[in-house]
Structures are given as C-alpha cells and as structure tokens.
mmCIF file with all atom_site columns, C-alpha atoms in Angstrom:
data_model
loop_
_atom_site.group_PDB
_atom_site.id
_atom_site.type_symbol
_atom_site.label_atom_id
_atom_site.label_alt_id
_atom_site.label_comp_id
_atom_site.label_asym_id
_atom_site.label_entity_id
_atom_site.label_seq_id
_atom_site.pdbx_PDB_ins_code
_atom_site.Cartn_x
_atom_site.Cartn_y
_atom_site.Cartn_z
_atom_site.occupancy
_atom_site.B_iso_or_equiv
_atom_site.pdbx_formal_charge
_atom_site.auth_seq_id
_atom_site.auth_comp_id
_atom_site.auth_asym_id
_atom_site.auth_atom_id
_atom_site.pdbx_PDB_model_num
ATOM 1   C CA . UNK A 1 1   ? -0.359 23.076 -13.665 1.00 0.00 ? 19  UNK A CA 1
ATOM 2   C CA . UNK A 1 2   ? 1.427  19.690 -15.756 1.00 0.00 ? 20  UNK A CA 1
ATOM 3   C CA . UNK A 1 3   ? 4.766  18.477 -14.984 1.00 0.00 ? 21  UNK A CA 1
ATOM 4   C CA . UNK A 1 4   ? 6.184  15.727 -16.930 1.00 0.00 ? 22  UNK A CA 1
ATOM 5   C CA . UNK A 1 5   ? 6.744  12.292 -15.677 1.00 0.00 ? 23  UNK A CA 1
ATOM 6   C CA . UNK A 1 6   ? 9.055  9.949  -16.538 1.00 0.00 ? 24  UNK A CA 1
ATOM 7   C CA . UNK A 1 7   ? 9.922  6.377  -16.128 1.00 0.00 ? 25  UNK A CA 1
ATOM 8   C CA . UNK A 1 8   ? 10.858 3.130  -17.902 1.00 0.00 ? 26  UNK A CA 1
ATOM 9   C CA . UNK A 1 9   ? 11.828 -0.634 -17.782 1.00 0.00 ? 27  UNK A CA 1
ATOM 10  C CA . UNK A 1 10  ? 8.386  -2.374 -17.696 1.00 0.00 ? 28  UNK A CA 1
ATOM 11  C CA . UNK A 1 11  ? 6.993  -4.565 -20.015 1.00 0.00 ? 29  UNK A CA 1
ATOM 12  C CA . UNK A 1 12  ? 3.068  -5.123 -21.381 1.00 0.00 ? 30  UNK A CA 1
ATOM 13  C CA . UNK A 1 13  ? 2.363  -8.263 -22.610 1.00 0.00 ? 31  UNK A CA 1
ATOM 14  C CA . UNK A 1 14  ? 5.867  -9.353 -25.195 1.00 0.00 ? 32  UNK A CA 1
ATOM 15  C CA . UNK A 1 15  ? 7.098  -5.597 -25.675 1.00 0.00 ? 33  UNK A CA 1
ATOM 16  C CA . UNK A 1 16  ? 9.321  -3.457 -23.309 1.00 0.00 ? 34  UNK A CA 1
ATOM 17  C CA . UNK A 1 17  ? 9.132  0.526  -22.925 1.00 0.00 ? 35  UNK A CA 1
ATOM 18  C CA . UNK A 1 18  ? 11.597 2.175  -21.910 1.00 0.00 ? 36  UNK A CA 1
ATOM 19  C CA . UNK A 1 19  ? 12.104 5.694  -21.025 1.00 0.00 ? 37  UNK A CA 1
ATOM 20  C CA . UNK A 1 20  ? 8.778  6.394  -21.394 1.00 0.00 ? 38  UNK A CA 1
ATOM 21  C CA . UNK A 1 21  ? 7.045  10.010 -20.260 1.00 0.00 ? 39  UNK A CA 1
ATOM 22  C CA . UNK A 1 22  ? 3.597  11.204 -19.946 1.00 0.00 ? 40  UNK A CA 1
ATOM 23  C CA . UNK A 1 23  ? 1.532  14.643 -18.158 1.00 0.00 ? 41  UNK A CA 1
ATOM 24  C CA . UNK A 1 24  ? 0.309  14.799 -14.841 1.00 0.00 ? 42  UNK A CA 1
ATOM 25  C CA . UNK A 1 25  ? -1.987 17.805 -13.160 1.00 0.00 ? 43  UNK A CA 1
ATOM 26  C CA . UNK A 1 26  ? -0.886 18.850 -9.890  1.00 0.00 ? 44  UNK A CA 1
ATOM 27  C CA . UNK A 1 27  ? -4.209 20.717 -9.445  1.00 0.00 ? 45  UNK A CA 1
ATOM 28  C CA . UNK A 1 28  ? -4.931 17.808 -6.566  1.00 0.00 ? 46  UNK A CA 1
ATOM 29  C CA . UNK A 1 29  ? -4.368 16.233 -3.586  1.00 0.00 ? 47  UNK A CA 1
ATOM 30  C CA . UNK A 1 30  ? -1.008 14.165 -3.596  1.00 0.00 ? 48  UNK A CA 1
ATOM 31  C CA . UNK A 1 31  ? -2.762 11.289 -2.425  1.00 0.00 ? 49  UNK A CA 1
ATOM 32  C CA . UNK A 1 32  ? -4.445 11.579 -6.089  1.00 0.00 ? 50  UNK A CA 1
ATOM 33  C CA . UNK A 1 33  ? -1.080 11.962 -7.803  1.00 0.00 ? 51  UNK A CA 1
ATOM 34  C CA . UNK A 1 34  ? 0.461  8.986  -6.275  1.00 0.00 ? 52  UNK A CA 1
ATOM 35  C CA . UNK A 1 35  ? -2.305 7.025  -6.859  1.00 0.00 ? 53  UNK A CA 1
ATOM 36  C CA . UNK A 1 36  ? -2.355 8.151  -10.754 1.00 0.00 ? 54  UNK A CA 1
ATOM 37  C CA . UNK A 1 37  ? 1.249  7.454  -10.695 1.00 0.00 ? 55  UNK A CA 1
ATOM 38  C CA . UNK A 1 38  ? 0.519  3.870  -9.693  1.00 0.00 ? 56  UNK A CA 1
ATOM 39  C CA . UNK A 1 39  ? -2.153 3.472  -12.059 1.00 0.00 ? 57  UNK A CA 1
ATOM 40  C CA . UNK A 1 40  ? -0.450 4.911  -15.173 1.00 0.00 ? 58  UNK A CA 1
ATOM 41  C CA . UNK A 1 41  ? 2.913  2.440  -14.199 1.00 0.00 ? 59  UNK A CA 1
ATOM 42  C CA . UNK A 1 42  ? 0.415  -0.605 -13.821 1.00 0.00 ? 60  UNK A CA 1
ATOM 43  C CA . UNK A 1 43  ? 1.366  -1.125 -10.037 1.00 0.00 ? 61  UNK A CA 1
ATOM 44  C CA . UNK A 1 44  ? -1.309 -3.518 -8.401  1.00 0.00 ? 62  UNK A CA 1
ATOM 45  C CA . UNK A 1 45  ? -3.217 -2.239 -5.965  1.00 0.00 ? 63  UNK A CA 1
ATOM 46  C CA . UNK A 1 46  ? -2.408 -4.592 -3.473  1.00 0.00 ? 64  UNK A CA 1
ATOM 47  C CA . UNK A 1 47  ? 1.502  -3.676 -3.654  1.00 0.00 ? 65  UNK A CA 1
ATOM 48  C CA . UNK A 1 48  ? 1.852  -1.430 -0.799  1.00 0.00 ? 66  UNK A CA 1
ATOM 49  C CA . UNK A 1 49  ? 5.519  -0.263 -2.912  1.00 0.00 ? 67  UNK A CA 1
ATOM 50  C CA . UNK A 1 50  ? 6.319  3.489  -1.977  1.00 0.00 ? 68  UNK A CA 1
ATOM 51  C CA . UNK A 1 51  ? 7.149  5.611  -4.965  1.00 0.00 ? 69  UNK A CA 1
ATOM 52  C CA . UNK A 1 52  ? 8.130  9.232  -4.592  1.00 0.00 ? 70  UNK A CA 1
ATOM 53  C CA . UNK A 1 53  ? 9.513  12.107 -7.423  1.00 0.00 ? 71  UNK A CA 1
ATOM 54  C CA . UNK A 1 54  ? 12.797 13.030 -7.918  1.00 0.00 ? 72  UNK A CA 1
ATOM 55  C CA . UNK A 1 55  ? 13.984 16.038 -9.795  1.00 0.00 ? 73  UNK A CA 1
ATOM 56  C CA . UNK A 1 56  ? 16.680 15.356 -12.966 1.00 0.00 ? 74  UNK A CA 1
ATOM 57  C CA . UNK A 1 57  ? 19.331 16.081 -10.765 1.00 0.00 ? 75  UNK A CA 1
ATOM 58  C CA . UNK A 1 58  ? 18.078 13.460 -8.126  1.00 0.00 ? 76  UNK A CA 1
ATOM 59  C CA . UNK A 1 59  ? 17.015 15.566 -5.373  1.00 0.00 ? 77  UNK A CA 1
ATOM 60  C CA . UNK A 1 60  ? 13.924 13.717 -3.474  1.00 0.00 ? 78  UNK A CA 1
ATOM 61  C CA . UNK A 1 61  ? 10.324 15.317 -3.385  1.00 0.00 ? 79  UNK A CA 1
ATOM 62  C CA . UNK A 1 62  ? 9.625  13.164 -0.175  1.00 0.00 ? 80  UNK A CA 1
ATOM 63  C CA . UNK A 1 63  ? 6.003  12.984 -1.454  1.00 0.00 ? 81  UNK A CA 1
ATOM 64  C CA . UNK A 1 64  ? 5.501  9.286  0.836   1.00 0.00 ? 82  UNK A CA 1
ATOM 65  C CA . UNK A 1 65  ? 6.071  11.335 4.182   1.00 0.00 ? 83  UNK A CA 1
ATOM 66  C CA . UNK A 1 66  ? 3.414  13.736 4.143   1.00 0.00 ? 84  UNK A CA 1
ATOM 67  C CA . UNK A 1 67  ? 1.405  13.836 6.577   1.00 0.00 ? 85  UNK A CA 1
ATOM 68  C CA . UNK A 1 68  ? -1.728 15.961 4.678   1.00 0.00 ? 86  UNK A CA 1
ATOM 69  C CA . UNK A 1 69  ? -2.092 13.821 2.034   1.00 0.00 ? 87  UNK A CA 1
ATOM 70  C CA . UNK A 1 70  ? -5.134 15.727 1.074   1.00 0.00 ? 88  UNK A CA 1
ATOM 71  C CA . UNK A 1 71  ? -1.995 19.212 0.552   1.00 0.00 ? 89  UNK A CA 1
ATOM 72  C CA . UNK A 1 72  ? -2.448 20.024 -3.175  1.00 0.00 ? 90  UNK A CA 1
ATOM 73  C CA . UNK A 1 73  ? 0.139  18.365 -5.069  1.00 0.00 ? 91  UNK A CA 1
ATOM 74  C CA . UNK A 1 74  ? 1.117  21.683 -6.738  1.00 0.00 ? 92  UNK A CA 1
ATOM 75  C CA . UNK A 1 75  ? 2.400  23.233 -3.514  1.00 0.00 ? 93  UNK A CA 1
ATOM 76  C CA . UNK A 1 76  ? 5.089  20.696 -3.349  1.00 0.00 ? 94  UNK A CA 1
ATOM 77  C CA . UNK A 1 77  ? 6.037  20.724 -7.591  1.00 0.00 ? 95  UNK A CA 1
ATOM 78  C CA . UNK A 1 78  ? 7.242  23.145 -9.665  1.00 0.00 ? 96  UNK A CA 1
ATOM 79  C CA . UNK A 1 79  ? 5.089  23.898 -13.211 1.00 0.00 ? 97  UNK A CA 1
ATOM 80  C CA . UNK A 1 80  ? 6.537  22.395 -15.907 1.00 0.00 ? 98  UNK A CA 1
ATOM 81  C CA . UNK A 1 81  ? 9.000  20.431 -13.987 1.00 0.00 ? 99  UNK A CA 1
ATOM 82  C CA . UNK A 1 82  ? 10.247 17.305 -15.240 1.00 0.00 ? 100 UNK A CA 1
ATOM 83  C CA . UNK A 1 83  ? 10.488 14.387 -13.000 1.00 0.00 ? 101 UNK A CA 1
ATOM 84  C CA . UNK A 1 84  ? 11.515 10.852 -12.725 1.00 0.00 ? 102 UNK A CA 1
ATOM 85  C CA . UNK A 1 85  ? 9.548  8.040  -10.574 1.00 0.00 ? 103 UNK A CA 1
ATOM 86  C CA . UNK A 1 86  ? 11.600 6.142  -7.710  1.00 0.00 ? 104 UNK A CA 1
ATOM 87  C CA . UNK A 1 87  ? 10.806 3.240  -6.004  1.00 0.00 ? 105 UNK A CA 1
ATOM 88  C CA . UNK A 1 88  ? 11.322 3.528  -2.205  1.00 0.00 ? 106 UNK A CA 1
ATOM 89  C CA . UNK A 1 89  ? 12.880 0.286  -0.942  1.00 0.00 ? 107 UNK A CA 1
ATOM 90  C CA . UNK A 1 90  ? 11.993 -0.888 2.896   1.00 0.00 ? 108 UNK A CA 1
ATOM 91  C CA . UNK A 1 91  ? 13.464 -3.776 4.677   1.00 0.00 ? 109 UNK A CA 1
ATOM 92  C CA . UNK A 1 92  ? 10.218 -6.025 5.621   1.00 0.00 ? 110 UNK A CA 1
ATOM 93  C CA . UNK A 1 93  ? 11.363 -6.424 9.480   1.00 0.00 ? 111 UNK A CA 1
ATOM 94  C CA . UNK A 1 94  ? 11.760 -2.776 10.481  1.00 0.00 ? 112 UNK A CA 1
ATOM 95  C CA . UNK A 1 95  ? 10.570 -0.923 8.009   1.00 0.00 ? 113 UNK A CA 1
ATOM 96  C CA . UNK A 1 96  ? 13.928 0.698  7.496   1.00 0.00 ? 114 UNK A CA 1
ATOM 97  C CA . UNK A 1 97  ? 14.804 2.446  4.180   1.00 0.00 ? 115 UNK A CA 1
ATOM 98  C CA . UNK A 1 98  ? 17.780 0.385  2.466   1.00 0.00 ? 116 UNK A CA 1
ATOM 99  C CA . UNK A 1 99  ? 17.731 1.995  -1.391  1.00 0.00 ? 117 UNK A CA 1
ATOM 100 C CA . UNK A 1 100 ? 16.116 3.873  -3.375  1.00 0.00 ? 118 UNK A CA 1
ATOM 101 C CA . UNK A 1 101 ? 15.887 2.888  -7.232  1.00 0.00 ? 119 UNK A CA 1
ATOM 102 C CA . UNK A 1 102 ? 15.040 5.596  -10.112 1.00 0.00 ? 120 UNK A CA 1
ATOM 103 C CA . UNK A 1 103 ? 12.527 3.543  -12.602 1.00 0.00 ? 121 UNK A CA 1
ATOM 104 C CA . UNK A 1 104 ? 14.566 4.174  -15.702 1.00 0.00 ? 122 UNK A CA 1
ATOM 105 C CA . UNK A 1 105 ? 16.308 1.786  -17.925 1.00 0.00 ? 123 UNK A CA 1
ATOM 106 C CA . UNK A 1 106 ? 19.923 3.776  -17.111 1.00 0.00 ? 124 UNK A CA 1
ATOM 107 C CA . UNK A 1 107 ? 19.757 6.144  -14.840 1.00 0.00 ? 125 UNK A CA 1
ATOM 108 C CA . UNK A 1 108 ? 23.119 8.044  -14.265 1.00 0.00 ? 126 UNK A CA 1
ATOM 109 C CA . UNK A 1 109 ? 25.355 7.105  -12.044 1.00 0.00 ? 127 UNK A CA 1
ATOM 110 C CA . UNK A 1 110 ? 25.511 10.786 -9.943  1.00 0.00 ? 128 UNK A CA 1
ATOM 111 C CA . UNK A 1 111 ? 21.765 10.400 -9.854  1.00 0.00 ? 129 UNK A CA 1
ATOM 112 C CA . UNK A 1 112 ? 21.757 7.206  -8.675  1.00 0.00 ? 130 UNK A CA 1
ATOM 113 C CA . UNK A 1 113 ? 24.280 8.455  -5.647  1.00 0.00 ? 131 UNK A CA 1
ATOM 114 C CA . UNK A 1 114 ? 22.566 11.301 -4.821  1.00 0.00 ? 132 UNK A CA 1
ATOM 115 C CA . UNK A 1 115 ? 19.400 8.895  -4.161  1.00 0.00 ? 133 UNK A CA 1
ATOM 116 C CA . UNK A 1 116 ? 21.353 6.612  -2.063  1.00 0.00 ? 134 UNK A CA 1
ATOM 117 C CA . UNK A 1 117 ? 23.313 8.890  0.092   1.00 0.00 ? 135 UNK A CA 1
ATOM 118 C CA . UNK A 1 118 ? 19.477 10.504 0.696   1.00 0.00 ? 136 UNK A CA 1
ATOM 119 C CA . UNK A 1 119 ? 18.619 6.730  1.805   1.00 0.00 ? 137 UNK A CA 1
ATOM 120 C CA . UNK A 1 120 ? 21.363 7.527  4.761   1.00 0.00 ? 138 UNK A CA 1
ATOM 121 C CA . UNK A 1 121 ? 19.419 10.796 6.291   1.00 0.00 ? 139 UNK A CA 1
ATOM 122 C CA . UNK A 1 122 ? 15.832 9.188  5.255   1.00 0.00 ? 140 UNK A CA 1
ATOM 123 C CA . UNK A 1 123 ? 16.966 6.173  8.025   1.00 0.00 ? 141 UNK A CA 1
ATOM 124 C CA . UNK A 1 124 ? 18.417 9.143  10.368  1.00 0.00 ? 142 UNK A CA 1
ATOM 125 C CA . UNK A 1 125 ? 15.122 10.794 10.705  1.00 0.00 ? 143 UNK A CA 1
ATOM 126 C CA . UNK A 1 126 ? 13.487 7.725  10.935  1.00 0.00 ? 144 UNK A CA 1
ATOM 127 C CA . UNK A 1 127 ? 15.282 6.261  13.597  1.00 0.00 ? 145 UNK A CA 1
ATOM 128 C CA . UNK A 1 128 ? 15.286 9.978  15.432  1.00 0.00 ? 146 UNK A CA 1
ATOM 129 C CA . UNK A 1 129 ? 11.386 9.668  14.793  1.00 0.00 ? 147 UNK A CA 1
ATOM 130 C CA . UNK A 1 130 ? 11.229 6.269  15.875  1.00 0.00 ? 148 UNK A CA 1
ATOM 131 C CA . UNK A 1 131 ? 13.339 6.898  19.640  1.00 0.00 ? 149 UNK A CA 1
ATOM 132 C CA . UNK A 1 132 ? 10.964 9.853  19.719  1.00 0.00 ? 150 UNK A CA 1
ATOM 133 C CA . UNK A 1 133 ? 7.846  8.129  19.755  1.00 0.00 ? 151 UNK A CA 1
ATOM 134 C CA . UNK A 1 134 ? 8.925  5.086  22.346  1.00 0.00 ? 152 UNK A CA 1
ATOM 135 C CA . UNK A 1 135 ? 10.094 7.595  24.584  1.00 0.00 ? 153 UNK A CA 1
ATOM 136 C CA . UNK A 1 136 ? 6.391  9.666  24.158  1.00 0.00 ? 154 UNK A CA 1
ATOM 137 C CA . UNK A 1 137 ? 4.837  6.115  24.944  1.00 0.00 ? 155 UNK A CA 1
ATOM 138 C CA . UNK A 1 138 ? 7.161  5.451  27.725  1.00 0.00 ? 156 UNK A CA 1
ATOM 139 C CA . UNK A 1 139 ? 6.044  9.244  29.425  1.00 0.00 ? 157 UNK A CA 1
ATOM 140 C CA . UNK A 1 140 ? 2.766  7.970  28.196  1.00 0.00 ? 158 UNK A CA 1
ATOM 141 C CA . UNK A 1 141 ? 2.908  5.080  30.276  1.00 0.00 ? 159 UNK A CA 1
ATOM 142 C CA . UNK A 1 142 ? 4.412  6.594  33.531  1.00 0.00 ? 160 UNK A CA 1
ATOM 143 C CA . UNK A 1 143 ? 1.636  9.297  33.831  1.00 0.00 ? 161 UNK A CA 1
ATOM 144 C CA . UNK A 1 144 ? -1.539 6.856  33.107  1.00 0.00 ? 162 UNK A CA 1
ATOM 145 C CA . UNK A 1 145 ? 0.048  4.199  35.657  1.00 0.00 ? 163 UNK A CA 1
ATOM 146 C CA . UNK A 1 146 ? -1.803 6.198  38.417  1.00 0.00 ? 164 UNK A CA 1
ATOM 147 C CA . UNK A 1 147 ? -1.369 8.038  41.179  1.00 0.00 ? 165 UNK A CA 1
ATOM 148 C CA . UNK A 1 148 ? 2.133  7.612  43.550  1.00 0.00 ? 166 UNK A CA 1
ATOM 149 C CA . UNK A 1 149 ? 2.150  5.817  46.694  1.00 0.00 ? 167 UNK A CA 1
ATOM 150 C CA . UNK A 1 150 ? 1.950  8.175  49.836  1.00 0.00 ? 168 UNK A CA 1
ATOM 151 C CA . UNK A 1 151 ? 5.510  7.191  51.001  1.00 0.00 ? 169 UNK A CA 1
ATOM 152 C CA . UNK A 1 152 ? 7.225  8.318  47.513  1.00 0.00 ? 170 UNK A CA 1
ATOM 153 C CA . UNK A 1 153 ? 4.489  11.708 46.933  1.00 0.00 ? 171 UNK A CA 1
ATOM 154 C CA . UNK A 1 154 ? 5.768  14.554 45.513  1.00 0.00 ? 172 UNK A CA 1
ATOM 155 C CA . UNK A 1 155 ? 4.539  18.089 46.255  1.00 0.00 ? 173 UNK A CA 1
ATOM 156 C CA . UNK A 1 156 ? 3.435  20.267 42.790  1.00 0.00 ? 174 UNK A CA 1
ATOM 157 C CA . UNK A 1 157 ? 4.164  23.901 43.174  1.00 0.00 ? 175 UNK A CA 1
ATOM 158 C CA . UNK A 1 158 ? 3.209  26.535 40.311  1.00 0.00 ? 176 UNK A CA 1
ATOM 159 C CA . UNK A 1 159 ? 5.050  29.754 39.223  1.00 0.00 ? 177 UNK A CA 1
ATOM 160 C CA . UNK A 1 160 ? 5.001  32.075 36.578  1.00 0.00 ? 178 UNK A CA 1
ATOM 161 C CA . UNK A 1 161 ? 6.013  29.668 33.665  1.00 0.00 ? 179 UNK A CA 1
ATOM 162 C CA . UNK A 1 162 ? 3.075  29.791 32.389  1.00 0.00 ? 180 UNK A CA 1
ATOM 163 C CA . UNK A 1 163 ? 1.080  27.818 35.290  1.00 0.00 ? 181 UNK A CA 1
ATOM 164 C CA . UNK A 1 164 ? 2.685  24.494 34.554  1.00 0.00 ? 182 UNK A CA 1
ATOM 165 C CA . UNK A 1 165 ? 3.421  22.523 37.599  1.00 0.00 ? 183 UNK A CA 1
ATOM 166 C CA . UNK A 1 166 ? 6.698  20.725 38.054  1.00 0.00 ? 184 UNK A CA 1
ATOM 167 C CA . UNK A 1 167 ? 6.998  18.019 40.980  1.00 0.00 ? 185 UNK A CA 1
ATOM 168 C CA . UNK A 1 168 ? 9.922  18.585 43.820  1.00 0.00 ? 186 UNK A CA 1
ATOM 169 C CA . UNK A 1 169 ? 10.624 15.574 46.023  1.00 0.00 ? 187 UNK A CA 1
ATOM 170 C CA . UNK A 1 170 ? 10.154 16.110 49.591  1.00 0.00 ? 188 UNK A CA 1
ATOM 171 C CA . UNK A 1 171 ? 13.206 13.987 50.405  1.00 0.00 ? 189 UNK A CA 1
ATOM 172 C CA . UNK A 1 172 ? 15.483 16.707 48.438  1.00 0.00 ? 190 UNK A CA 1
ATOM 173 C CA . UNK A 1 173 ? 13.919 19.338 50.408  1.00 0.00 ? 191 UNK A CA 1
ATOM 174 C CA . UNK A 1 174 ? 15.676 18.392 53.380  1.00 0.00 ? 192 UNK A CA 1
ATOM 175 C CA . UNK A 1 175 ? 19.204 18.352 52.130  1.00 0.00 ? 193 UNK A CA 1
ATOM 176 C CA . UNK A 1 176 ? 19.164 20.959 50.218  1.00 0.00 ? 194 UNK A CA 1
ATOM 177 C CA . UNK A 1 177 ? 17.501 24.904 50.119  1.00 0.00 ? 195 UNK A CA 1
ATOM 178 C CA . UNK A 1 178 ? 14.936 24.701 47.139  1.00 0.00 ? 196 UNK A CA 1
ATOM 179 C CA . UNK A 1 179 ? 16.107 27.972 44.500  1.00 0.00 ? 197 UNK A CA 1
ATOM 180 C CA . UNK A 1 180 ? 12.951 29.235 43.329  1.00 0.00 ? 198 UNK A CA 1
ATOM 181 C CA . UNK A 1 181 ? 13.332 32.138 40.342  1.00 0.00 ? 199 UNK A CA 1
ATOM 182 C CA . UNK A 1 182 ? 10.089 34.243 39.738  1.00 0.00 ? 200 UNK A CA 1
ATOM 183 C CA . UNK A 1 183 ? 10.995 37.170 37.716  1.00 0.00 ? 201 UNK A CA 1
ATOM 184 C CA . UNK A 1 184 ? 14.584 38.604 38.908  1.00 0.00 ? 202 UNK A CA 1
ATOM 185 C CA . UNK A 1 185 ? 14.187 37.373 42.183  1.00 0.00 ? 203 UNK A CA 1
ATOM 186 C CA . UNK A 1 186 ? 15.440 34.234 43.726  1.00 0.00 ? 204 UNK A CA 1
ATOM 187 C CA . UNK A 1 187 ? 13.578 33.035 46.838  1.00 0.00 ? 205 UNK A CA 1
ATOM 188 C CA . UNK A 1 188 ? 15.518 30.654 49.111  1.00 0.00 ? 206 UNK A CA 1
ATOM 189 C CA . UNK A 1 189 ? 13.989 27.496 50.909  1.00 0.00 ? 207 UNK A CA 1
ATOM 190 C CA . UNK A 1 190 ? 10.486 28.473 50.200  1.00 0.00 ? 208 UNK A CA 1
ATOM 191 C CA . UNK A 1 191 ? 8.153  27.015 48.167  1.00 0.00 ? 209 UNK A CA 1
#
C-alpha cells in the first residue's frame, strides 16, 4: 500500500535537504499521487513541470503518459518499492523530450544513463504518435471535404470483409479485369 519516495537538492528558506525520503499511499488515482508528489516537493502550481518515478535502478514508471489518470496508482507500483522523483525535461517549441533529470543531489552515473538513453525511445514514440495523428487528421480531412465530383466518382462495392466498402475507380475498370476473392473463389471482371 506505501512505497517510499525519494528526492533531494531543494532548499526552504537558508537550509538545503538533500536526499530526503518520505511515504506515499498508492491506494489512489495517479492523478492524486502526482499531485501529492508536487505538493510534498513544493512545486508551484502554476509550473506545468512533468515529474514521473523511477525505480533504483533507473527504469521509468511513465506515470505522465497515462491516459486514465483516474487508474489506481497501485496497479502501476510495486508495495514497498522504493523510488526516486525525475523531472521530465521538454523543449518549449515542440514539446519534444530532451533529458530527463533524477532529483537527487548525486545520482549515479548508470542511473543517470539509463534515464537518458529512455529520453531517445520517449522522442521515438512521440514522434511515431505525432505522424500518426497528422495523418488521422489528414484522412480526417479528405472524408469531411464532401462528396466527389461526378467526373472523378468511384463505385463502392461490399463483400464478405465484414461489410466494409472499399472504392474501385471506374477508369481502372477498363484496363484491367477487377480480381474479386469471396471465400476460395476468385471472380473475374465482375463486381
């Protein structure tokens, strides 16, 4: 039900702590959890920073992607587990991940390259993501410009694919028979 958090290198008023750790229940939503993360390291409110866990080892918890923030937080964490906050870095003009920094005085050095090679496929999928969604918006876009003009119409036919219609261009029709596979047959130059 508790794992342990820790973190470091932030200062109150004229002292420092370092390396400091305290409880957490993951008996809630994440979006609770990352919000009692920010309040318990004194981030404003207004700072929009991404922090996620990491394991001692450095492996990522990826709690800033989830889409159900509302998933309890103990579905994602192990009991008892020990782990360190990181600050998720993002370049202002894309958005793009460039580092991610462990919020301990001296982190080791193998943690702190596990978290940066884990920048490299954070970016990947974000980019894939990204190409994904402007080529949804660009379908988008095609289908809700309206119907086709007669002279470029396309004829829909149906099979057994589940009744999803796929468009055949007239034009093609005439050079070539039309190879239409329903079952283990193969019907030639019908539609």
């Amino acid at each position: 039900m508790f794992i342990c958090i820790k973190h470091g290198a932030f200062e109150i008023g004229l002292v420092s702590l370092d390396n400091q750790q305290f409880l957490a229940n993951t008996n809630c939503p994440l979006i609770l959890l990352l919000q009692y993360l920010k309040h318990k390291l004194e981030l404003p409110k207004t700072v929009s920073d991404l922090i996620d866990l990491c394991d001692e080892k450095g492996i990522l918890k990826l709690l800033f992607l989830y889409r159900t923030p509302l998933e309890s937080a103990s579905r994602l964490l192990y009991t008892r587990g020990t782990y360190i906050v990181c600050r998720v870095n993002q370049n202002k003009a894309d958005r793009g991940y460039t580092s991610i920094t462990p919020i301990l005085t001296s982190p080791e050095t193998e943690m702190q390259e596990l978290l940066q090679a884990q920048v490299g496929n954070l970016e990947k999928a974000r980019l894939k993501q990204h190409q994904a969604r402007i080529q949804e918006e660009r379908r988008l876009q095609l289908v809700s410009d309206g119907p086709v003009p007669a002279a470029q119409s396309s004829s829909t036919m149906k099979g057994k694919t589940g009744g999803k219609a796929g468009h055949v261009n007239l034009e093609i029709l005439d050079e070539e028979p039309l190879r239409k596979t329903v079952g283990k047959k193969t019907l030639k130059g019908s539609l």
